[in-house]
PDB file of C-alpha atoms in Angstrom:
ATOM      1  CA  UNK A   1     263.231  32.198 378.000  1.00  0.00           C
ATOM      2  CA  UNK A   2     266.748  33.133 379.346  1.00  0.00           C
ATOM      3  CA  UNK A   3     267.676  29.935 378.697  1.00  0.00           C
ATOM      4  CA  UNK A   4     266.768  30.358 375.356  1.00  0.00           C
ATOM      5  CA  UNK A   5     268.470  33.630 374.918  1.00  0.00           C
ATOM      6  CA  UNK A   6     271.553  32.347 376.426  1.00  0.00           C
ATOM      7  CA  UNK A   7     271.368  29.637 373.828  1.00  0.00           C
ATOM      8  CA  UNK A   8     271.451  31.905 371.117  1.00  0.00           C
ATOM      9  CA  UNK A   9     273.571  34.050 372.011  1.00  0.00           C
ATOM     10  CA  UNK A  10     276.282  30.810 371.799  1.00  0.00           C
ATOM     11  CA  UNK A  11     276.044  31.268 368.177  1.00  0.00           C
ATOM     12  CA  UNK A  12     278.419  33.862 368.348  1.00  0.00           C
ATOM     13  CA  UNK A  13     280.832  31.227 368.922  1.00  0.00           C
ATOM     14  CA  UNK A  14     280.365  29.518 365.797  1.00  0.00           C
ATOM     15  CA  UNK A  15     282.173  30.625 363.194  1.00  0.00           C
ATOM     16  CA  UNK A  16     280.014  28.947 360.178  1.00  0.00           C
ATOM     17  CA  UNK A  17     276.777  31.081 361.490  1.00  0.00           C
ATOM     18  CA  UNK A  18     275.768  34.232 359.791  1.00  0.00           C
ATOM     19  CA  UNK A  19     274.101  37.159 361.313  1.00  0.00           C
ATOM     20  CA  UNK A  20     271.703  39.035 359.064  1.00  0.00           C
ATOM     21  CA  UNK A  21     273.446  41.370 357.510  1.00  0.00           C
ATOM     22  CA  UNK A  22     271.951  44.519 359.785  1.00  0.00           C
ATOM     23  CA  UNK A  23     272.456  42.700 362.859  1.00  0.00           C
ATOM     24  CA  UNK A  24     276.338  41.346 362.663  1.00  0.00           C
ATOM     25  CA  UNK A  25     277.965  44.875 363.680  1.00  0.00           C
ATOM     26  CA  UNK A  26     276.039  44.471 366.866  1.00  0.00           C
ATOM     27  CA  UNK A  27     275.522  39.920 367.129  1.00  0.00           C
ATOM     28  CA  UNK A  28     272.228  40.429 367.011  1.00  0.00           C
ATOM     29  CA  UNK A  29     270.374  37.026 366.747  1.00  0.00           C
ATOM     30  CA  UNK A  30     267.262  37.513 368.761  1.00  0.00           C
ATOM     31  CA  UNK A  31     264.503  39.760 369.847  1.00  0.00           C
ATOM     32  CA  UNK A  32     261.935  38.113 372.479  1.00  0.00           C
ATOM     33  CA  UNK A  33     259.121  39.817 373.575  1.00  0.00           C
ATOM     34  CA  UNK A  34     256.135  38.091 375.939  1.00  0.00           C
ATOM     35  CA  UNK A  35     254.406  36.089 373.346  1.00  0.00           C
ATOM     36  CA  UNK A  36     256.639  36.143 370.545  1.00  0.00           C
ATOM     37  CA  UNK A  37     260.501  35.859 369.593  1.00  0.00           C
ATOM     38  CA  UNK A  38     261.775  37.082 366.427  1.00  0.00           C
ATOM     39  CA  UNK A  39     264.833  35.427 364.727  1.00  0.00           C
ATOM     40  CA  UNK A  40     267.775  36.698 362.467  1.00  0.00           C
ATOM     41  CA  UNK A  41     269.974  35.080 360.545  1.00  0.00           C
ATOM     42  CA  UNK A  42     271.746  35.726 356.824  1.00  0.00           C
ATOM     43  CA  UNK A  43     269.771  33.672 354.573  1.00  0.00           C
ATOM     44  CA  UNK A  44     271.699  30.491 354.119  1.00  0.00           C
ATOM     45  CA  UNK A  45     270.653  27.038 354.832  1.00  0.00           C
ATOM     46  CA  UNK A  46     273.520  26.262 358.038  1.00  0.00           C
ATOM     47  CA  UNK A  47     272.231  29.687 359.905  1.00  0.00           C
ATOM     48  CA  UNK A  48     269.054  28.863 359.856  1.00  0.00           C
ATOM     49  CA  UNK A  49     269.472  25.318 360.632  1.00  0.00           C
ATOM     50  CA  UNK A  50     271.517  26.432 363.965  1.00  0.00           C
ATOM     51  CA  UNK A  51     268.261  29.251 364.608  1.00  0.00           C
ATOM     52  CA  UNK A  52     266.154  26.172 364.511  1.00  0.00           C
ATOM     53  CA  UNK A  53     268.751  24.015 366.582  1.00  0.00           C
ATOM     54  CA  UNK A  54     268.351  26.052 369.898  1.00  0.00           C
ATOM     55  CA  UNK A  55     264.665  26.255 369.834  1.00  0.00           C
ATOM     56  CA  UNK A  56     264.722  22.719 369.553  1.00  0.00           C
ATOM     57  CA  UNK A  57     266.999  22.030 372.356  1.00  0.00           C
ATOM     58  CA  UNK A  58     264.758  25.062 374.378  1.00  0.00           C
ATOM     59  CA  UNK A  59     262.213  22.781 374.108  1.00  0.00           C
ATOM     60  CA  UNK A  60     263.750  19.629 374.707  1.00  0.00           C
ATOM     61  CA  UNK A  61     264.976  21.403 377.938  1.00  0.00           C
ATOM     62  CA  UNK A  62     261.831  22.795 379.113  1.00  0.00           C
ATOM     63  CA  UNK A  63     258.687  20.772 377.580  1.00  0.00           C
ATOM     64  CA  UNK A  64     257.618  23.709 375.568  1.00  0.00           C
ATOM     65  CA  UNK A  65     256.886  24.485 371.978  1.00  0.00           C
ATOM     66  CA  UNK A  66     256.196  27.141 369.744  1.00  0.00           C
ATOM     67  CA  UNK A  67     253.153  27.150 367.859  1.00  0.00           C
ATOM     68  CA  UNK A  68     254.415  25.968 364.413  1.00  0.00           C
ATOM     69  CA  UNK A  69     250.786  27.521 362.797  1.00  0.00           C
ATOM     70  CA  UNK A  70     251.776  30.686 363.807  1.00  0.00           C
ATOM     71  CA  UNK A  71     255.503  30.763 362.672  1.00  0.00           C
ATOM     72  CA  UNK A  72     256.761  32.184 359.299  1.00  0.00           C
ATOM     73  CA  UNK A  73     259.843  33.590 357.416  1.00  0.00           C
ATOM     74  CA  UNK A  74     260.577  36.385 355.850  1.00  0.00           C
ATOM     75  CA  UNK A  75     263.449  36.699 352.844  1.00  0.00           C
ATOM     76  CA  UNK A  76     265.364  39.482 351.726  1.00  0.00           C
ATOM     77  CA  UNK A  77     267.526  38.963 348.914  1.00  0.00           C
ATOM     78  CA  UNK A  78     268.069  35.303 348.497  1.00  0.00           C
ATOM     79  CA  UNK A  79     267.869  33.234 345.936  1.00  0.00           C
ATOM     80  CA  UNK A  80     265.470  30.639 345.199  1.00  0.00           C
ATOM     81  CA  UNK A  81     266.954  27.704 345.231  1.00  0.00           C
ATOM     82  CA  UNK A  82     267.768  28.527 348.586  1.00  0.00           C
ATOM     83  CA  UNK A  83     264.616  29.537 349.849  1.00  0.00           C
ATOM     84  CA  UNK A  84     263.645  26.265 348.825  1.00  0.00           C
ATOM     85  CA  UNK A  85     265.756  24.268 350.905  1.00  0.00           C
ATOM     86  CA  UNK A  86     264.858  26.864 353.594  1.00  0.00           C
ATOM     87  CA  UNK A  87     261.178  26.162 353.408  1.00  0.00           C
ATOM     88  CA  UNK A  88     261.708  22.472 352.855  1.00  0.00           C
ATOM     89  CA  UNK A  89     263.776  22.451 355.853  1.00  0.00           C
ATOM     90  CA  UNK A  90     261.415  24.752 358.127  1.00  0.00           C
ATOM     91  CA  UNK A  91     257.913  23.980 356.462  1.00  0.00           C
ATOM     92  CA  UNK A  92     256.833  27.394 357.452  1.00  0.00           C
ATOM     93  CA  UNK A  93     254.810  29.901 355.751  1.00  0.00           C
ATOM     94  CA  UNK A  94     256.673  32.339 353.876  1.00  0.00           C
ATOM     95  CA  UNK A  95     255.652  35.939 355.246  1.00  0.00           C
ATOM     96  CA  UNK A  96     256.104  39.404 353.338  1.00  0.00           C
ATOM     97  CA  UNK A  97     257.766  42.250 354.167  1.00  0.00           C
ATOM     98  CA  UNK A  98     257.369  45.106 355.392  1.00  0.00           C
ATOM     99  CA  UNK A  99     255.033  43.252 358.234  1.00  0.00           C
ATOM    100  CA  UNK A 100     253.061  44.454 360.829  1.00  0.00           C
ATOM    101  CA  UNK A 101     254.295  44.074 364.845  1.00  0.00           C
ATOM    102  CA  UNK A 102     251.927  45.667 367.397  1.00  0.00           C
ATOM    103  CA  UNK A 103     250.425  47.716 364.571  1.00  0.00           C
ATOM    104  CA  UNK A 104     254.142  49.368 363.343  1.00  0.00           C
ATOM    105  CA  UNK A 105     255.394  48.023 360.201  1.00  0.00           C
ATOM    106  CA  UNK A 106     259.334  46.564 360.809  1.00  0.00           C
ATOM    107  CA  UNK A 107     261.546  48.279 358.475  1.00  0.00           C
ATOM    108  CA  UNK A 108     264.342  48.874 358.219  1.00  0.00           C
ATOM    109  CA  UNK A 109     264.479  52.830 357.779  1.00  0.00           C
ATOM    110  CA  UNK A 110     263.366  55.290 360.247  1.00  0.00           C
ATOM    111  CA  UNK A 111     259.543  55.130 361.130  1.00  0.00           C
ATOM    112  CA  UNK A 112     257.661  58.115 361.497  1.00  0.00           C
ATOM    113  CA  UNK A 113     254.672  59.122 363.249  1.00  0.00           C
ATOM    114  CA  UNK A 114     252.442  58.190 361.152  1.00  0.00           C
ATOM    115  CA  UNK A 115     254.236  54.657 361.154  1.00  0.00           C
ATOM    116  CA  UNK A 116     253.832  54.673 365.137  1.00  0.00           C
ATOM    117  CA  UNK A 117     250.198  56.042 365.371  1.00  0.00           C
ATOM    118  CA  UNK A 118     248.346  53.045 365.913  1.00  0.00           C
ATOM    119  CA  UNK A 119     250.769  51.584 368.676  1.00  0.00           C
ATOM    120  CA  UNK A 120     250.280  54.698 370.288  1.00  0.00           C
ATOM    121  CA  UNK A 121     246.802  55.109 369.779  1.00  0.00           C
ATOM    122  CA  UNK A 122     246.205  51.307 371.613  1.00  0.00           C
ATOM    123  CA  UNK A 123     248.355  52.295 374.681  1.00  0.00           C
ATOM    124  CA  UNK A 124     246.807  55.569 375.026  1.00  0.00           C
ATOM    125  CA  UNK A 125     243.105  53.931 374.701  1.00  0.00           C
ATOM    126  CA  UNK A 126     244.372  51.864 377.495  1.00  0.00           C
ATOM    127  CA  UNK A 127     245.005  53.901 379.469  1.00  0.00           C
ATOM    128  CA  UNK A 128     241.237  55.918 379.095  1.00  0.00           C
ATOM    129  CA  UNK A 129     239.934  52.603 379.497  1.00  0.00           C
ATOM    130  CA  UNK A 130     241.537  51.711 382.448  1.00  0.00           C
TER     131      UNK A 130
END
């Protein structure tokens, strides 16, 4: 996965690509966790075409693939002629926001207790369980 990460984080480099708009200040691109990787880009065609570019050449490189079932996309304010040469492009299922990650909805204000309950609920039942 660091090669991965390393791979993205080259996109920095090219001036075409577009960070979502909440992740430029800071060149965010990526967030991988064990099982899954998360992927930001402004919603134009080229950025996600280069997203798409380095987990193609990950897997090239290492023989693995992502589980194209389980991937979708999520849109925030683009238009639809775009997100239809997105989705052509991709093939993916189109996802809605907010979504659900460990049991916290991802959004983009600050999340409250309530919003964090059931994360902490599962780590606390592991630990009475184990």
């Amino acid at each position: 996965m660091e090669y991965l990460s390393r791979r993205l984080d080259q996109l920095k480099n090219d001036r075409l690509f577009r960070y979502h708009p909440k992740c430029g200040n800071l060149k965010i691109s990526h967030l991988i966790f064990a099982d899954d990787l998360l992927l930001f880009a402004k919603g134009d065609l080229y950025s996600v075409q280069k997203l798409y570019q380095c987990g193609r050449d990950f897997s090239n490189t290492t023989g693995l693939e992502a589980n194209l079932d389980k991937c979708s996309i999520y849109y925030g304010g683009v238009n639809d002629s775009v997100k239809a040469d997105i989705s052509s492009f991709l093939g993916f299922t189109e996802g809605t926001i907010p979504f659900r990650y460990l049991g916290v909805p991802l959004i983009s204000k600050r999340l409250t207790y309530v919003d964090c309950n059931p994360l902490i609920d599962k780590i606390l039942g592991t630990f009475r369980s184990g």
